[in-house]
Coordinates of C-alpha atoms in Angstrom, one line a residue:
X213 CA 0.0 0.0 0.0
X214 CA 2.9 2.4 0.8
X215 CA 4.1 2.1 -2.8
X216 CA 0.7 3.2 -4.1
X217 CA 0.7 6.2 -1.9
X218 CA 4.1 7.4 -3.2
X219 CA 3.1 6.6 -6.8
X220 CA 0.0 8.7 -6.4
X221 CA 2.2 11.5 -5.3
X222 CA 4.2 11.1 -8.5
X223 CA 1.0 11.3 -10.5
X224 CA -0.1 14.4 -8.7
X225 CA 3.2 16.1 -9.2
X226 CA 3.3 15.2 -12.9
X227 CA 0.0 17.0 -13.6
X228 CA 1.8 20.3 -13.2
X229 CA 3.4 19.7 -16.6
X230 CA 0.0 19.4 -18.4
X231 CA 0.1 21.5 -21.6
X232 CA 3.8 22.3 -21.3
X233 CA 5.8 19.1 -21.9
X234 CA 4.2 17.6 -25.0
X235 CA 5.3 15.7 -27.0
X236 CA 7.0 14.4 -23.9
X237 CA 4.8 12.6 -21.3
X238 CA 3.9 14.1 -17.9
X239 CA 6.2 12.7 -15.2
X240 CA 6.6 13.2 -11.5
X241 CA 9.3 11.6 -9.3
X242 CA 9.7 11.1 -5.5
X243 CA 12.8 10.1 -3.6
X244 CA 12.2 8.4 -0.3
X245 CA 14.5 7.5 2.6
X246 CA 13.5 5.8 5.8
X247 CA 9.8 6.4 5.1
X248 CA 10.3 10.1 4.4
X249 CA 10.2 12.1 1.2
X250 CA 13.6 13.7 0.7
X251 CA 13.2 15.0 -2.8
X252 CA 10.5 15.7 -5.4
X253 CA 10.7 16.5 -9.1
X254 CA 8.5 17.4 -12.0
X255 CA 9.1 17.5 -15.7
X256 CA 7.9 21.0 -16.2
X257 CA 8.8 22.1 -19.7
X258 CA 9.7 20.3 -22.9
X259 CA 13.4 20.2 -23.5
X260 CA 14.2 20.9 -19.8
X261 CA 15.2 18.5 -17.0
X262 CA 13.2 15.4 -16.4
X263 CA 11.4 14.6 -13.1
X264 CA 14.0 12.2 -11.9
X265 CA 16.8 14.8 -12.4
X266 CA 14.8 17.4 -10.5
X267 CA 14.0 15.0 -7.6
X268 CA 17.7 14.1 -7.2
X269 CA 18.6 17.8 -7.3
X270 CA 16.0 18.6 -4.7
X271 CA 17.3 15.9 -2.4
X272 CA 20.9 17.1 -2.9
X273 CA 20.0 20.5 -1.6
X274 CA 19.5 18.9 1.8
X275 CA 22.1 16.2 1.5
X276 CA 25.5 16.3 -0.2
X277 CA 25.0 12.8 -1.4
X278 CA 21.8 10.7 -1.8
X279 CA 21.4 8.7 1.4
X280 CA 22.1 5.0 1.0
X281 CA 19.0 2.8 0.6
X282 CA 16.9 5.6 -0.9
X283 CA 14.0 4.6 -3.1
X284 CA 13.1 6.4 -6.3
X285 CA 9.4 6.4 -7.3
X286 CA 8.5 7.6 -10.8
X287 CA 5.2 7.2 -12.8
X288 CA 7.0 6.3 -16.1
X289 CA 10.0 4.2 -16.9
X290 CA 13.2 6.4 -16.8
X291 CA 14.6 7.1 -20.3
X292 CA 17.7 5.3 -21.5
X293 CA 18.6 7.3 -24.5
X294 CA 20.1 10.7 -25.3
X295 CA 17.3 13.1 -26.4
X296 CA 17.0 16.8 -25.4
X297 CA 18.5 15.7 -22.1
X298 CA 20.9 12.8 -21.1
X299 CA 19.5 9.4 -20.0
X300 CA 17.8 9.5 -16.6
X301 CA 18.7 5.8 -16.0
X302 CA 22.4 6.7 -16.2
X303 CA 22.0 9.4 -13.6
X304 CA 20.0 7.1 -11.2
X305 CA 22.8 4.5 -11.5
X306 CA 25.6 7.1 -11.0
X307 CA 23.9 8.5 -7.9
X308 CA 23.9 5.1 -6.3
X309 CA 20.1 4.7 -6.1
X310 CA 19.5 0.9 -6.1
X311 CA 15.8 0.7 -5.6
X312 CA 13.5 2.1 -8.3
X313 CA 9.7 1.7 -8.4
X314 CA 8.0 2.5 -11.6
X315 CA 4.3 3.1 -12.6
X316 CA 4.4 1.9 -16.2
X317 CA 6.8 1.0 -19.0
X318 CA 7.5 3.7 -21.6
X319 CA 5.8 2.8 -25.0
X320 CA 8.3 4.9 -27.0
X321 CA 10.4 2.5 -29.0
X322 CA 13.5 4.4 -28.0
X323 CA 12.8 3.3 -24.4
X324 CA 10.2 0.5 -24.2
X325 CA 11.8 -1.5 -21.4
X326 CA 15.4 -0.5 -22.1
X327 CA 15.5 1.8 -19.1
X328 CA 14.4 -1.0 -16.8
X329 CA 16.9 -3.4 -18.4
X330 CA 19.7 -0.8 -17.9
X331 CA 18.8 -0.3 -14.2
X332 CA 18.6 -4.1 -13.5
X333 CA 21.9 -4.7 -15.3
X334 CA 23.5 -2.1 -13.0
X335 CA 22.3 -4.0 -10.0
X336 CA 19.2 -2.0 -9.2
X337 CA 16.1 -3.6 -7.8
X338 CA 13.2 -2.6 -10.0
X339 CA 9.5 -3.0 -9.5
X340 CA 6.9 -1.7 -12.0
X341 CA 3.2 -1.6 -12.8
X342 CA 2.3 0.2 -9.6
X343 CA -1.0 2.1 -10.2
X344 CA -0.6 1.0 -13.8
X345 CA -4.0 2.1 -14.9
X346 CA -3.8 5.5 -13.2
X347 CA -0.4 6.1 -14.7
X348 CA -1.6 5.2 -18.2
X349 CA -4.6 7.4 -17.8
X350 CA -2.3 10.3 -16.9
X351 CA -0.5 10.0 -20.2
X352 CA -3.3 8.6 -22.3
X353 CA -2.4 10.8 -25.3
X354 CA 1.2 9.5 -25.2
X355 CA 0.1 5.9 -25.0
X356 CA -2.5 6.3 -27.8
X357 CA 0.2 7.9 -30.1
X358 CA 2.7 5.1 -29.7
X359 CA 0.3 2.1 -29.5
X360 CA -2.2 3.1 -32.1
X361 CA 0.0 5.4 -34.3
X362 CA -2.5 8.3 -34.2
X363 CA -3.3 11.2 -32.0
X364 CA -5.7 10.9 -29.0
X365 CA -8.9 12.4 -30.4
X366 CA -11.3 14.6 -28.4
X367 CA -14.6 15.5 -30.0
X368 CA -16.1 18.7 -28.6
X369 CA -19.3 20.5 -29.2
X370 CA -22.1 22.5 -27.6
X371 CA -25.7 21.8 -28.3
X372 CA -29.1 23.1 -27.2
X373 CA -31.3 21.2 -24.9
X374 CA -33.4 20.2 -27.9
X375 CA -30.4 18.7 -29.7
X376 CA -29.2 21.4 -32.2
X377 CA -25.5 22.3 -32.6
X378 CA -26.4 25.7 -34.1
X379 CA -29.4 27.6 -35.5
X380 CA -28.2 28.9 -38.9
X381 CA -24.9 30.3 -40.1
X382 CA -24.4 34.0 -40.6
X383 CA -21.8 35.5 -42.8
X384 CA -20.5 37.7 -40.0
X385 CA -18.6 36.1 -37.1
X386 CA -19.5 39.0 -34.8
X387 CA -23.1 37.9 -35.1
X388 CA -22.3 34.3 -34.1
X389 CA -24.8 32.8 -31.8
X390 CA -23.1 31.2 -28.8
X391 CA -24.8 28.2 -27.4
X392 CA -22.6 27.5 -24.3
X393 CA -22.0 30.0 -21.6
X394 CA -18.9 32.1 -20.8
X395 CA -17.5 29.7 -18.3
X396 CA -17.9 26.7 -20.6
X397 CA -16.0 28.7 -23.3
X398 CA -13.2 29.4 -20.9
X399 CA -13.0 25.7 -20.1
X400 CA -12.8 25.0 -23.8
X401 CA -9.9 27.3 -24.1
X402 CA -8.2 25.6 -21.2
X403 CA -8.6 22.3 -23.0
X404 CA -7.0 23.9 -26.1
X405 CA -4.0 24.9 -24.1
X406 CA -3.6 21.2 -23.0
X407 CA -3.9 19.8 -26.5
X408 CA -1.4 19.9 -29.4
X409 CA -3.9 20.5 -32.2
X410 CA -7.4 21.6 -33.1
X411 CA -9.3 20.8 -36.3
X412 CA -12.4 22.4 -37.9
X413 CA -14.2 21.7 -41.2
X414 CA -14.4 23.9 -44.2
X415 CA -17.8 25.3 -43.5
X416 CA -16.9 26.2 -39.9
X417 CA -13.8 27.9 -41.1
X418 CA -15.7 29.9 -43.7
X419 CA -18.9 30.9 -41.7
X420 CA -17.6 31.2 -38.2
X421 CA -14.1 32.4 -39.0
X422 CA -12.6 30.9 -35.7
X423 CA -9.2 32.0 -34.3
X424 CA -8.8 28.6 -32.6
X425 CA -6.4 30.1 -30.0
X426 CA -6.4 30.3 -26.2
X427 CA -7.3 33.9 -25.8
X428 CA -9.6 33.2 -22.8
X429 CA -6.9 31.2 -21.0
X430 CA -3.1 31.3 -20.4
X431 CA -1.0 28.7 -22.3
X432 CA 0.2 27.6 -25.7
X433 CA -2.0 27.9 -28.7
X434 CA -2.7 24.5 -30.4
X435 CA -1.7 23.8 -34.0
X436 CA -4.7 24.8 -36.1
X437 CA -5.9 22.4 -38.8
X438 CA -8.6 22.8 -41.5
X439 CA -9.7 21.5 -44.8
X440 CA -9.6 23.6 -48.0
X441 CA -10.1 21.0 -50.8
X442 CA -10.0 23.4 -53.7
X443 CA -8.2 26.4 -52.1
X444 CA -11.4 28.4 -52.1
X445 CA -11.3 29.7 -48.5
X446 CA -10.7 33.5 -48.5
X447 CA -7.3 34.5 -47.2
X448 CA -8.7 37.2 -44.8
X449 CA -9.9 34.4 -42.4
X450 CA -8.1 34.1 -39.1
X451 CA -6.7 30.7 -40.1
X452 CA -4.4 32.3 -42.6
X453 CA -3.1 35.1 -40.4
X454 CA 0.2 33.1 -39.7
X455 CA 0.0 33.9 -36.0
X456 CA 0.0 30.2 -35.1
X457 CA 1.3 27.1 -36.8
X458 CA -1.5 26.0 -39.1
X459 CA -2.0 22.9 -41.4
X460 CA -4.3 23.1 -44.3
X461 CA -5.3 19.8 -46.0
X462 CA -6.0 20.3 -49.7
X463 CA -6.0 18.5 -53.1
X464 CA -4.4 21.4 -54.9
X465 CA -0.7 22.2 -55.2
X466 CA 0.4 25.4 -53.6
X467 CA 3.4 26.7 -51.7
X468 CA 3.6 26.9 -47.9
X469 CA 4.5 29.9 -45.9
X470 CA 5.7 30.7 -42.4
X471 CA 3.3 29.0 -39.9
X472 CA 1.1 28.0 -42.8
X473 CA 1.7 24.5 -44.3
X474 CA -0.4 23.0 -47.1
X475 CA -0.6 19.2 -47.1
X476 CA -1.9 17.3 -50.2
X477 CA -4.2 14.4 -49.7
X478 CA -6.7 12.4 -51.8
X479 CA -10.2 13.5 -50.9
X480 CA -11.7 10.5 -52.6
X481 CA -10.1 7.9 -50.4
X482 CA -10.2 7.7 -46.5
X483 CA -9.7 11.4 -45.8
X484 CA -9.8 11.1 -42.0
X485 CA -7.3 8.3 -41.9
X486 CA -5.0 10.3 -44.3
X487 CA -5.2 13.3 -42.0
X488 CA -4.4 11.2 -38.9
X489 CA -1.5 9.6 -40.7
X490 CA -0.1 13.0 -41.6
X491 CA -0.5 14.2 -38.0
X492 CA 1.2 11.0 -36.7
X493 CA 4.2 11.7 -39.0
X494 CA 4.4 15.2 -37.5
X495 CA 4.5 13.9 -33.9
X496 CA 1.1 15.3 -33.0
X497 CA -0.2 13.2 -30.1
X498 CA -3.5 14.9 -29.2
X499 CA -6.3 16.8 -31.1
X500 CA -9.6 18.4 -30.5
X501 CA -12.2 18.1 -33.2
X502 CA -14.3 21.2 -32.8
X503 CA -16.8 21.1 -35.7
X504 CA -18.9 21.3 -37.6
X505 CA -21.4 18.5 -37.6
X506 CA -20.1 16.9 -40.9
X507 CA -16.5 16.7 -39.6
X508 CA -17.6 15.4 -36.2
X509 CA -19.8 12.7 -37.8
X510 CA -16.9 11.7 -40.0
X511 CA -14.8 10.8 -37.0
X512 CA -17.8 9.2 -35.3
X513 CA -18.7 7.1 -38.3
X514 CA -15.1 5.9 -38.7
X515 CA -15.0 5.1 -34.9
X516 CA -11.9 7.3 -34.7
X517 CA -12.3 9.1 -31.4
X518 CA -11.4 8.6 -27.8
X519 CA -13.4 11.2 -25.8
X520 CA -16.4 13.3 -26.5
X521 CA -16.9 16.5 -24.4
X522 CA -20.4 17.8 -24.9
X523 CA -21.9 21.0 -23.4
X524 CA -25.7 20.9 -23.2
X525 CA -27.0 24.4 -22.8
X526 CA -30.3 25.5 -21.2
X527 CA -31.5 26.8 -24.5
X528 CA -34.1 25.8 -27.0
X529 CA -33.4 26.5 -30.8
X530 CA -36.4 24.6 -32.2
X531 CA -34.7 24.3 -35.6
X532 CA -31.2 24.3 -37.0
X533 CA -28.3 21.9 -37.5
X534 CA -28.7 18.7 -35.5
X535 CA -26.0 17.7 -33.1
X536 CA -24.1 14.5 -33.7
X537 CA -25.4 11.3 -32.1
X538 CA -22.8 9.4 -30.1
X539 CA -22.6 6.3 -28.0
X540 CA -20.0 5.5 -25.5
X541 CA -19.4 5.2 -21.7
X542 CA -20.4 8.3 -19.7
X543 CA -17.4 9.0 -17.5
X544 CA -18.1 12.5 -16.2
X545 CA -21.0 14.8 -15.7
X546 CA -20.6 18.4 -14.4
X547 CA -22.8 21.4 -14.1
X548 CA -21.2 24.6 -15.3
X549 CA -23.6 27.4 -14.4
X550 CA -26.6 26.6 -16.7
X551 CA -24.6 24.3 -19.0
X552 CA -24.4 20.5 -18.4
X553 CA -21.0 19.0 -19.4
X554 CA -21.1 15.3 -20.4
X555 CA -17.9 13.5 -21.1
X556 CA -18.0 10.1 -22.9
X557 CA -15.3 7.6 -23.6
X558 CA -15.3 5.4 -26.7
X559 CA -15.9 1.8 -26.0
X560 CA -13.1 -0.4 -27.3
X561 CA -13.9 -3.9 -28.4

């Protein structure tokens, strides 16, 4: 039971890296000696020190050397290769830590058990799969990317209580009719800051002219993605302002510019899978699908989604565009002022 307590602490610490460490996973580490935590570490920023390194540094502020018989807890297998930083497994061995307890193995082929093997070969006692399910859930986008070779896909929309996603489009984004309330929209922007990419369909890009940024939250803007099959979207749209990296999928040949990349695909053959393959090649591990109904239904019909986050507003539209129909396991239900948030998880067979 004590191992689970310390591993949960690693998970809690790791959460502080959400939205800041991708494409790396979120990792927390705890160094324990004689039943007392002597050091804690978090991977806080992509390219910066990993959690194990920070936990060891934290302990060394109090002790010149790591006390003998110290135990290192970490929610993900320590890396064994040179990336942005040196291998954590090497540091653990060098510091004389001989007992390492790990939440889950790393699915990245560059690691994938090699960190554990290196530690064991050096004489460390290693235990793993402690709170395995909780550790996998923490880094579900990371696992989905390496195990399924595609991003973790979040469907998101707001609908009226009578089941409409919108009334009718206007040609002026200033006249856009918001369905969800202000607090729900802020939460949506928080989700954007925690996700690597966001995608909309051609009609949404044209009629709503979305910025797809995190203006109502602090954090990094996601990569924007849209479709422009025949390059007919007007260039005054926010998508083309080059303020944020943007990917446009098209069937026409055209040159890319700064923060604006055009990607050619065949629109007659498995468009969604082609898009996901393109995103996988670019290392994009998570994506929000934000509309419209045609695009959302494309992902639903292909059974290519992992979560659906649906705001149901206390509004009646009577007519308009019907919201998508979805089936899955309801995992969360929250009231946000007068909006009801339902979160579904796709059932995997």
